[in-house]
PDB file of C-alpha atoms in Angstrom:
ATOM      1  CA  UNK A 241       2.705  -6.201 -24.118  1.00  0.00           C
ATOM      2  CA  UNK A 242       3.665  -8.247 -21.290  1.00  0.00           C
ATOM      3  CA  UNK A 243       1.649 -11.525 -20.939  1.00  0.00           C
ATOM      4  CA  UNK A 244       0.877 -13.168 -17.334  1.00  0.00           C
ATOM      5  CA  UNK A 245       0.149 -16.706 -16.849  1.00  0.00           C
ATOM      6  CA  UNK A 246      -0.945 -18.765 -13.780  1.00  0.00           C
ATOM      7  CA  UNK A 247      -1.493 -22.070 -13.045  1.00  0.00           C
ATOM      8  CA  UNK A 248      -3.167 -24.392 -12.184  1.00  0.00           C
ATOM      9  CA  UNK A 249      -6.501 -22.657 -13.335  1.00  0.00           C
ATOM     10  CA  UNK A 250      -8.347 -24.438 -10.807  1.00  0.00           C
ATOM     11  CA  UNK A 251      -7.055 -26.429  -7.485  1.00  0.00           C
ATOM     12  CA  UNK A 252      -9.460 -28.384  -5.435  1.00  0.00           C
ATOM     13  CA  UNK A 253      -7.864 -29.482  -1.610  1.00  0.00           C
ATOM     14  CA  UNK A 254      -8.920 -31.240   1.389  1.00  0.00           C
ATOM     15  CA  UNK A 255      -8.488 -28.535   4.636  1.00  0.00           C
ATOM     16  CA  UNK A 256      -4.690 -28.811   5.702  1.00  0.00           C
ATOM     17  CA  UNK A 257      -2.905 -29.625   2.417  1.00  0.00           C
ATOM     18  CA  UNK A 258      -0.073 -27.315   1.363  1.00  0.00           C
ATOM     19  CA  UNK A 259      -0.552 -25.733  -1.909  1.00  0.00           C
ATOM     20  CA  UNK A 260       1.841 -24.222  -4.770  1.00  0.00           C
ATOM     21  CA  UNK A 261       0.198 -21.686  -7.229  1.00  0.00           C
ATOM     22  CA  UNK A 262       2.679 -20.639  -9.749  1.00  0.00           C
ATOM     23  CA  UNK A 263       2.423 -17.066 -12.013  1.00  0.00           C
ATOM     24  CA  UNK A 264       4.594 -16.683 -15.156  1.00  0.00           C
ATOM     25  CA  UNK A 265       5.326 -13.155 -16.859  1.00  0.00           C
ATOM     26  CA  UNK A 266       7.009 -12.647 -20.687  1.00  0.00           C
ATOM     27  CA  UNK A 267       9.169  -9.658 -19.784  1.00  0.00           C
ATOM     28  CA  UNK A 268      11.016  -8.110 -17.071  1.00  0.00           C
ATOM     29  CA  UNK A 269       8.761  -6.049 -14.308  1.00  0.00           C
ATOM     30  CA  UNK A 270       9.169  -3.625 -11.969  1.00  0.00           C
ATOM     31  CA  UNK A 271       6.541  -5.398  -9.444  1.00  0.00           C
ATOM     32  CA  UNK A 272       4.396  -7.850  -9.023  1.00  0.00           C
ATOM     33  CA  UNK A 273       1.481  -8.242  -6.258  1.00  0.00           C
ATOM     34  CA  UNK A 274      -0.872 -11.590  -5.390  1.00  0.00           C
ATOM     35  CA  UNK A 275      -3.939 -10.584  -4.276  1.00  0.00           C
ATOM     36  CA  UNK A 276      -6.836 -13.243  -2.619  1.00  0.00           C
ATOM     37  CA  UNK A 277     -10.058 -12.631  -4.328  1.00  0.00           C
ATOM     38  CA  UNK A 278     -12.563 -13.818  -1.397  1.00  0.00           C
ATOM     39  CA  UNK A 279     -16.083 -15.238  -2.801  1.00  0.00           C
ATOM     40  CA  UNK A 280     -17.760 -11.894  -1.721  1.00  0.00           C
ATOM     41  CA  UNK A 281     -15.699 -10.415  -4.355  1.00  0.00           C
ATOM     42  CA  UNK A 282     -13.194  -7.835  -2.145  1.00  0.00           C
ATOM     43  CA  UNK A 283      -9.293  -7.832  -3.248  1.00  0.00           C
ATOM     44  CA  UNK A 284      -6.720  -8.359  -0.320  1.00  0.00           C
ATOM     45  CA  UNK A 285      -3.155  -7.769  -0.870  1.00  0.00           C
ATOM     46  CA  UNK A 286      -1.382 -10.378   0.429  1.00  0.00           C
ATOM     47  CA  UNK A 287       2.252 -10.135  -1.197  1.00  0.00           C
ATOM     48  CA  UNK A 288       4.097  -7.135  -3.171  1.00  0.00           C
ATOM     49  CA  UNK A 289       6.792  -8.707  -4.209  1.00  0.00           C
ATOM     50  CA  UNK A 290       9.068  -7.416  -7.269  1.00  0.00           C
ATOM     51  CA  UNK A 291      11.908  -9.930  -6.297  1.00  0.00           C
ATOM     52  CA  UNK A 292      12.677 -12.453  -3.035  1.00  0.00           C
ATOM     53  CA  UNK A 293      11.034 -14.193  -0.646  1.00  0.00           C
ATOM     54  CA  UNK A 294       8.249 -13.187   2.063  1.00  0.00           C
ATOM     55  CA  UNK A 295       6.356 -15.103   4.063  1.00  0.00           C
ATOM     56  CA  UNK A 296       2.984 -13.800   6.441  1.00  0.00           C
ATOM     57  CA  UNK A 297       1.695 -16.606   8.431  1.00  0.00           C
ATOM     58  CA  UNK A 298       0.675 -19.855   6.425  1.00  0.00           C
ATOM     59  CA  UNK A 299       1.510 -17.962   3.296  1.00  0.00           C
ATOM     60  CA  UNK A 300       4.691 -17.508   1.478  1.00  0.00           C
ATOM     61  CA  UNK A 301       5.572 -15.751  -1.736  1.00  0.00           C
ATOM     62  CA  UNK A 302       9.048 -16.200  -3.898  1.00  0.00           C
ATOM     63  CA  UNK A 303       9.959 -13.840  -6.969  1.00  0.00           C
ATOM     64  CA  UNK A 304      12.676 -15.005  -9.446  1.00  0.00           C
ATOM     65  CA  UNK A 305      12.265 -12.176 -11.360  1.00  0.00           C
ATOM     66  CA  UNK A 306      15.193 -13.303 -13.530  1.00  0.00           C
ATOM     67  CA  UNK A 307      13.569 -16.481 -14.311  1.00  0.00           C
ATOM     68  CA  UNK A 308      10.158 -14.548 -14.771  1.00  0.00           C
ATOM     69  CA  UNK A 309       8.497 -16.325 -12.683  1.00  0.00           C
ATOM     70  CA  UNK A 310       6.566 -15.883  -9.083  1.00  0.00           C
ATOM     71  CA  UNK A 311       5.346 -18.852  -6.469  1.00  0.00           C
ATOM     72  CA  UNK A 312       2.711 -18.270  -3.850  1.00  0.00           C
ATOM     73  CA  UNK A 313       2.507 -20.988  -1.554  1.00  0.00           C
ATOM     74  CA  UNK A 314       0.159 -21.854   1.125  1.00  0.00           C
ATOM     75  CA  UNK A 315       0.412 -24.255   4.069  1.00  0.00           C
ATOM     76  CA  UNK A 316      -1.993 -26.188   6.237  1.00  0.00           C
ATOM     77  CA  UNK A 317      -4.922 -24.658   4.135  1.00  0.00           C
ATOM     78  CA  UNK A 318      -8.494 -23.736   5.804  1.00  0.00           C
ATOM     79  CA  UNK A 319     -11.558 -23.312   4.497  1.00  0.00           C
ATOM     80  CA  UNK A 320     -11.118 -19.139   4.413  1.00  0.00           C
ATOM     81  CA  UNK A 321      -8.416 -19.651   1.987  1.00  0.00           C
ATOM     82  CA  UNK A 322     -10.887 -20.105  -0.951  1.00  0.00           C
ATOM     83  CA  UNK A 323     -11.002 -18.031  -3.291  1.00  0.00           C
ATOM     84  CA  UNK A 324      -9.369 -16.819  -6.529  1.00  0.00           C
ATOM     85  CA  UNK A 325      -5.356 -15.925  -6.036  1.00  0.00           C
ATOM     86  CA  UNK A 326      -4.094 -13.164  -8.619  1.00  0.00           C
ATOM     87  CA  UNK A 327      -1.051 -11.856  -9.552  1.00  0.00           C
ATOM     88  CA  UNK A 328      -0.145  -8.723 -11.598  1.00  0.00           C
ATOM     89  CA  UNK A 329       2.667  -6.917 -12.652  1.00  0.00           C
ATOM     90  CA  UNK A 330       3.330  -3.438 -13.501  1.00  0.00           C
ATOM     91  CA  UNK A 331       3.902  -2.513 -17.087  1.00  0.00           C
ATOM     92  CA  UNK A 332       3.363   1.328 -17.921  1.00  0.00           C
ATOM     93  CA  UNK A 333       2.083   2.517 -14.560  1.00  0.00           C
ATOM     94  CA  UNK A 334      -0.638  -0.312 -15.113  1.00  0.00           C
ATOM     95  CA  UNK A 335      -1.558  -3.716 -13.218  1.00  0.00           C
ATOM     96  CA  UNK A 336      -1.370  -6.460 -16.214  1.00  0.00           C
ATOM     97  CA  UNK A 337      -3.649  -9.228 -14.289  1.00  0.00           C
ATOM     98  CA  UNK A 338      -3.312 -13.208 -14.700  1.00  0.00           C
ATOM     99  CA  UNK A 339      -6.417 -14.978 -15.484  1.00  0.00           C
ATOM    100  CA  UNK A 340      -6.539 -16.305 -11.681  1.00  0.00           C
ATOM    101  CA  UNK A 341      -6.153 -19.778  -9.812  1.00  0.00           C
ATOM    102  CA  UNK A 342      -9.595 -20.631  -8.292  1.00  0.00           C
ATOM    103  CA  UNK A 343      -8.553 -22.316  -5.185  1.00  0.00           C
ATOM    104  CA  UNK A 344     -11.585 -24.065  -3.115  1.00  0.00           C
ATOM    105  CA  UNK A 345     -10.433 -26.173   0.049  1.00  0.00           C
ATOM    106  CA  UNK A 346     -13.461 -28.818   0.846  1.00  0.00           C
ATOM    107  CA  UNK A 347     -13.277 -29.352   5.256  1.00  0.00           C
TER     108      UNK A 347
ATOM    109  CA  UNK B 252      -9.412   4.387   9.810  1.00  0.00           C
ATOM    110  CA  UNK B 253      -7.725   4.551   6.441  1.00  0.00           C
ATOM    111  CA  UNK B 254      -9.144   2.946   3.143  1.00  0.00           C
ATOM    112  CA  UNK B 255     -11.347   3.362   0.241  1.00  0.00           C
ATOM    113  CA  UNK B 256     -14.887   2.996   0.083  1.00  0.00           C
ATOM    114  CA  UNK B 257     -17.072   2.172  -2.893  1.00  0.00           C
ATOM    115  CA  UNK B 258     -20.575   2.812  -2.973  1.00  0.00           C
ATOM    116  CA  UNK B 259     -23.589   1.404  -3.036  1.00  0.00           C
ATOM    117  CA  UNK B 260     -23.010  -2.033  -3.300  1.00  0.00           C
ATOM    118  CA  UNK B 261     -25.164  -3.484  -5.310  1.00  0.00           C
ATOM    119  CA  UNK B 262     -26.762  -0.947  -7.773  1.00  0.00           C
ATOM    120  CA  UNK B 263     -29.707  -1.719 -10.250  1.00  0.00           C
ATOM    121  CA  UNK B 264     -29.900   0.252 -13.447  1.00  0.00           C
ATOM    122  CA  UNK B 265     -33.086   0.141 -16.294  1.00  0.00           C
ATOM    123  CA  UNK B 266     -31.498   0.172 -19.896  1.00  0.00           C
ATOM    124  CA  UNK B 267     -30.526   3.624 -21.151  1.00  0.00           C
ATOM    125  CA  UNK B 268     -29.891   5.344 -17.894  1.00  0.00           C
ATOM    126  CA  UNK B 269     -26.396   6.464 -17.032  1.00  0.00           C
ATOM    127  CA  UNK B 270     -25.615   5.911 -13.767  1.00  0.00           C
ATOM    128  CA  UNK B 271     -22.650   7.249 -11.403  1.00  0.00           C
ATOM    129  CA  UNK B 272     -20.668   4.855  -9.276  1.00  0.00           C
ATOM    130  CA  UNK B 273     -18.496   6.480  -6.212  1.00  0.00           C
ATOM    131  CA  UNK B 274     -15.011   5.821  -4.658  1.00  0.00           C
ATOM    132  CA  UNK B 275     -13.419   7.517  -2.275  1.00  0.00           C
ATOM    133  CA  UNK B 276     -10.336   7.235  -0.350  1.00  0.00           C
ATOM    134  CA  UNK B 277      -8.657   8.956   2.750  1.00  0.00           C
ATOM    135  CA  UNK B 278      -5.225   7.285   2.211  1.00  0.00           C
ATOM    136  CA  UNK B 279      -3.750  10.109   0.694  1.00  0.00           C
ATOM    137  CA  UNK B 280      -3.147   8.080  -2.328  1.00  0.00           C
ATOM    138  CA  UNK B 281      -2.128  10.300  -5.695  1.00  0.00           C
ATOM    139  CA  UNK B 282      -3.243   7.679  -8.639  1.00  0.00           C
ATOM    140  CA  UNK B 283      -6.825   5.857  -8.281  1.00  0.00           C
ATOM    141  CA  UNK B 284      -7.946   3.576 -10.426  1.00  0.00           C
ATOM    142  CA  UNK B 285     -11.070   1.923 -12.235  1.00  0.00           C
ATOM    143  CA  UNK B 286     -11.598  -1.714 -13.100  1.00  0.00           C
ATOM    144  CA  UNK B 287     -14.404  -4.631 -14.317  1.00  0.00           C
ATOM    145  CA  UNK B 288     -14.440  -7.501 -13.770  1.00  0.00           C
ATOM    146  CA  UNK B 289     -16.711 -10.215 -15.519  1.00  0.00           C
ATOM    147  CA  UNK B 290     -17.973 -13.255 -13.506  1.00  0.00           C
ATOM    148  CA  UNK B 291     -15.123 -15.693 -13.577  1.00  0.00           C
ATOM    149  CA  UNK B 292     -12.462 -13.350 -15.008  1.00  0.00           C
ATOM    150  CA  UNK B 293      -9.829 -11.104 -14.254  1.00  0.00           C
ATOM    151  CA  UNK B 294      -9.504  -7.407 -13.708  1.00  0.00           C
ATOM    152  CA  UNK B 295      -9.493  -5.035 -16.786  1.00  0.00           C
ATOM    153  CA  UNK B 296      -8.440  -0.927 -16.723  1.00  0.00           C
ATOM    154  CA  UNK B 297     -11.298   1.005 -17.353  1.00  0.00           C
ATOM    155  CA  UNK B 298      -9.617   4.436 -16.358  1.00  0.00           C
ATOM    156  CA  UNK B 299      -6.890   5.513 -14.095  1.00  0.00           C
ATOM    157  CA  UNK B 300      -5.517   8.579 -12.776  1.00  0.00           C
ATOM    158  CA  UNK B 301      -2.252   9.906 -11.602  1.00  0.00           C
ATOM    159  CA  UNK B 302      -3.103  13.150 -10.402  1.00  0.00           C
ATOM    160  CA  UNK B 303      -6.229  15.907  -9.416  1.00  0.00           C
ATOM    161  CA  UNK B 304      -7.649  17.098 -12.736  1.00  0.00           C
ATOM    162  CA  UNK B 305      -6.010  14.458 -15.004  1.00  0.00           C
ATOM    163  CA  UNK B 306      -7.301  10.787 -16.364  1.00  0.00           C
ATOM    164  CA  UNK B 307      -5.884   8.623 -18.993  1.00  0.00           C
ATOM    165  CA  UNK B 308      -8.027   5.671 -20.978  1.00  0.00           C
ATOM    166  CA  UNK B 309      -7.140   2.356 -19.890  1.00  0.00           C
ATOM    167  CA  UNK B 310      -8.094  -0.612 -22.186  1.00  0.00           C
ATOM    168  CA  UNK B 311     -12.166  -0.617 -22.152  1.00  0.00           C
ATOM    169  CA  UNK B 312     -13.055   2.965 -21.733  1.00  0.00           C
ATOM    170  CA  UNK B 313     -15.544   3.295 -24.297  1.00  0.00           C
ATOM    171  CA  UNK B 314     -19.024   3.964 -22.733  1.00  0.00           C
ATOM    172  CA  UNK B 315     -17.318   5.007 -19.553  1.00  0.00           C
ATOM    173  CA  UNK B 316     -16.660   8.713 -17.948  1.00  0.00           C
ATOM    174  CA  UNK B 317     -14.604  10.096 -14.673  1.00  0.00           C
ATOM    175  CA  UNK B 318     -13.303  12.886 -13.175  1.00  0.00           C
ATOM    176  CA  UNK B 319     -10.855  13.680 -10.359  1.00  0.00           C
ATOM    177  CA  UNK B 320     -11.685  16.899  -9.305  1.00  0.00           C
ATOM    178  CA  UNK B 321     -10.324  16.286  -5.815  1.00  0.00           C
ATOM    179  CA  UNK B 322      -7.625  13.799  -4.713  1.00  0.00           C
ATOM    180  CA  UNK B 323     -10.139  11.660  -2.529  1.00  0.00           C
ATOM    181  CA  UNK B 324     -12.578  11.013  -4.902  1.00  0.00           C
ATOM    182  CA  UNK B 325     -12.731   9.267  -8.422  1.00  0.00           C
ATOM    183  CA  UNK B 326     -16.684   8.895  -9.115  1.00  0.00           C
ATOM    184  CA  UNK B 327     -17.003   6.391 -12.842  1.00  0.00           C
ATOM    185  CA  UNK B 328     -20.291   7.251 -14.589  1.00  0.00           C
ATOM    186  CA  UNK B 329     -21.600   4.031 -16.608  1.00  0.00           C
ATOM    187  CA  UNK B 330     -23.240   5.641 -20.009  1.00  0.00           C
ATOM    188  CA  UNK B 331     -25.941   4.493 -21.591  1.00  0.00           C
ATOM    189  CA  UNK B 332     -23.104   3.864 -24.257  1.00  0.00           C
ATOM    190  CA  UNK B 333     -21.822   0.943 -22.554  1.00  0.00           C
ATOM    191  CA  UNK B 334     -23.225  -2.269 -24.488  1.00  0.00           C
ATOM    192  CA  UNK B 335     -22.532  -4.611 -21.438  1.00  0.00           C
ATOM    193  CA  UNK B 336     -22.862  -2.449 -18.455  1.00  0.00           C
ATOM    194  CA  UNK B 337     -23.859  -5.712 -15.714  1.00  0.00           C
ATOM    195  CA  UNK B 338     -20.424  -6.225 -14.433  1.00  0.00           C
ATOM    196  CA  UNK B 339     -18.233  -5.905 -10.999  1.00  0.00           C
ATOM    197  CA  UNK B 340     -16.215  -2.125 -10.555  1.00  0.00           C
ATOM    198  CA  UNK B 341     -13.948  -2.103  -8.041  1.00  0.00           C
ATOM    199  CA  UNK B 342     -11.805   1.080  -7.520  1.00  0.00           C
ATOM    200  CA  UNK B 343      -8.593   0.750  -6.312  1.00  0.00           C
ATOM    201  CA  UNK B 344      -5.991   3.686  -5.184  1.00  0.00           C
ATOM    202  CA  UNK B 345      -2.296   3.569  -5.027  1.00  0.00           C
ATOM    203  CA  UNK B 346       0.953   5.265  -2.988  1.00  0.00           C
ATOM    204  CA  UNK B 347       2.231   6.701  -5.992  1.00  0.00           C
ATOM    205  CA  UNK B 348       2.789   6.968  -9.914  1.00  0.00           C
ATOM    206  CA  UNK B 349       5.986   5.537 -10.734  1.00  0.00           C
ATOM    207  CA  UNK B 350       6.371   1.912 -11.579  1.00  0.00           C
ATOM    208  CA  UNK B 351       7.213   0.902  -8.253  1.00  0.00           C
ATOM    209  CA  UNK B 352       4.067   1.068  -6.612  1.00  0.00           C
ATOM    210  CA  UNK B 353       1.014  -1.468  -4.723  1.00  0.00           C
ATOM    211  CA  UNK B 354      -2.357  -1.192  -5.401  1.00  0.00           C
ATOM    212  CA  UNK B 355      -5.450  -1.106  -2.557  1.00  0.00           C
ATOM    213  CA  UNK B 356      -9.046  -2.218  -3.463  1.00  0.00           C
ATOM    214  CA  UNK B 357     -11.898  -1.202  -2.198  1.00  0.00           C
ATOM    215  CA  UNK B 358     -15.133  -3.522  -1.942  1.00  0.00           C
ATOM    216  CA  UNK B 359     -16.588  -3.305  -5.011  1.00  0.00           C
ATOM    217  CA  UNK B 360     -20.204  -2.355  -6.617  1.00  0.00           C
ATOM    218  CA  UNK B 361     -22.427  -4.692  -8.344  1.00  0.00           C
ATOM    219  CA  UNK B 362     -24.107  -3.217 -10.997  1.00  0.00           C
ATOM    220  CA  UNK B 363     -26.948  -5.013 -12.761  1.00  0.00           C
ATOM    221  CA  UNK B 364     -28.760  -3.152 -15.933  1.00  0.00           C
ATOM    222  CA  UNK B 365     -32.078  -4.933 -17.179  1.00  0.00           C
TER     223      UNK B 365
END
């Protein structure tokens, strides 16, 4: 089945540093979706993004889905943004979910 | 306003007793889904369904029931079955059943069995 990969595992940041977060997939899909795990545990959808760019605020999200291959970046980073950052892809009307990035951003 | 609710949120369990674990949803969504998650891991399928009166395994099913009896609701009933019941469930509902399709959490339930 398909295998997703992100990296870093972990990224520790100083509040306002720009971040990249990078998620990797071994087949073609017909989605893909980053979600922000916040340390109360909730999911919120920030990007669903098969293929292209989008941007909402200090985030940004880019989809080569060619390349297999999805980029979530954040800019001027607060404290709020700490979390865990997930992507997933669709494979048989499933999610298949990355292991996470564990983001924490120190003020 | 529109979303899914999970409830209670934290939910204590003795060994041995099944317990029942509810979502709903007023989106209108057809497919909801069930997850886990372990403490510092990702999210694994424990059922899903596409449609009222239907549910298909996902990848950790075993100790776990549902049913879908209406199109709001998708209550997961934790068996005594379940070897490692302590875990996070969220449920999470989506706009349709093809493979173009996002996914919408709802806050979770912590359930702790001692």
């Amino acid at each position: 089945g398909i295998q997703v990969e992100q990296s870093p595992p972990d990224l520790i940041l100083q509040e306002g540093a720009n971040s990249t977060l990078r998620c990797n997939f071994s087949d073609s899909v017909n989605n893909l979706q980053w979600f922000h795990q916040n340390p109360w545990g909730q999911l919120i959808n920030l990007f669903y993004i098969p293929s292209g760019t989008k941007q909402n605020g200090r985030l940004s999200a880019t989809t080569v889905a060619t390349e297999r291959y999805s980029l979530l970046y954040i800019s001027s980073s607060q404290t709020t943004d700490s979390g865990v950052y997930f992507c997933a892809v669709t494979s048989n009307y499933q999610l298949i979910w990355g292991a996470g990035t564990k983001l924490i951003i120190k003020p | 306003d529109g979303g899914i609710t999970q409830s209670p949120k934290y939910l204590f369990r003795k060994e041995g007793q099944n317990v029942t674990l509810s979502c709903e949803q007023n989106l209108n969504h057809d497919a909801m889904y069930w997850y886990r998650q372990d403490p510092g891991q990702g999210l694994r399928l424990i059922y899903y369904s596409q449609i009222v009166n239907d549910f298909q395994k996902g990848d950790i099913a075993e100790g776990y029931s549902v049913s879908r009896e209406k199109k709001e609701s998708f209550p997961l009933t934790v068996t005594s079955a379940q070897k490692n019941p302590t875990a996070f469930y969220l449920c999470a509902s989506s706009t349709g059943t093809g493979v173009s399709y996002e996914q919408y959490f709802g806050p979770g339930t912590r359930l702790t069995v001692t």
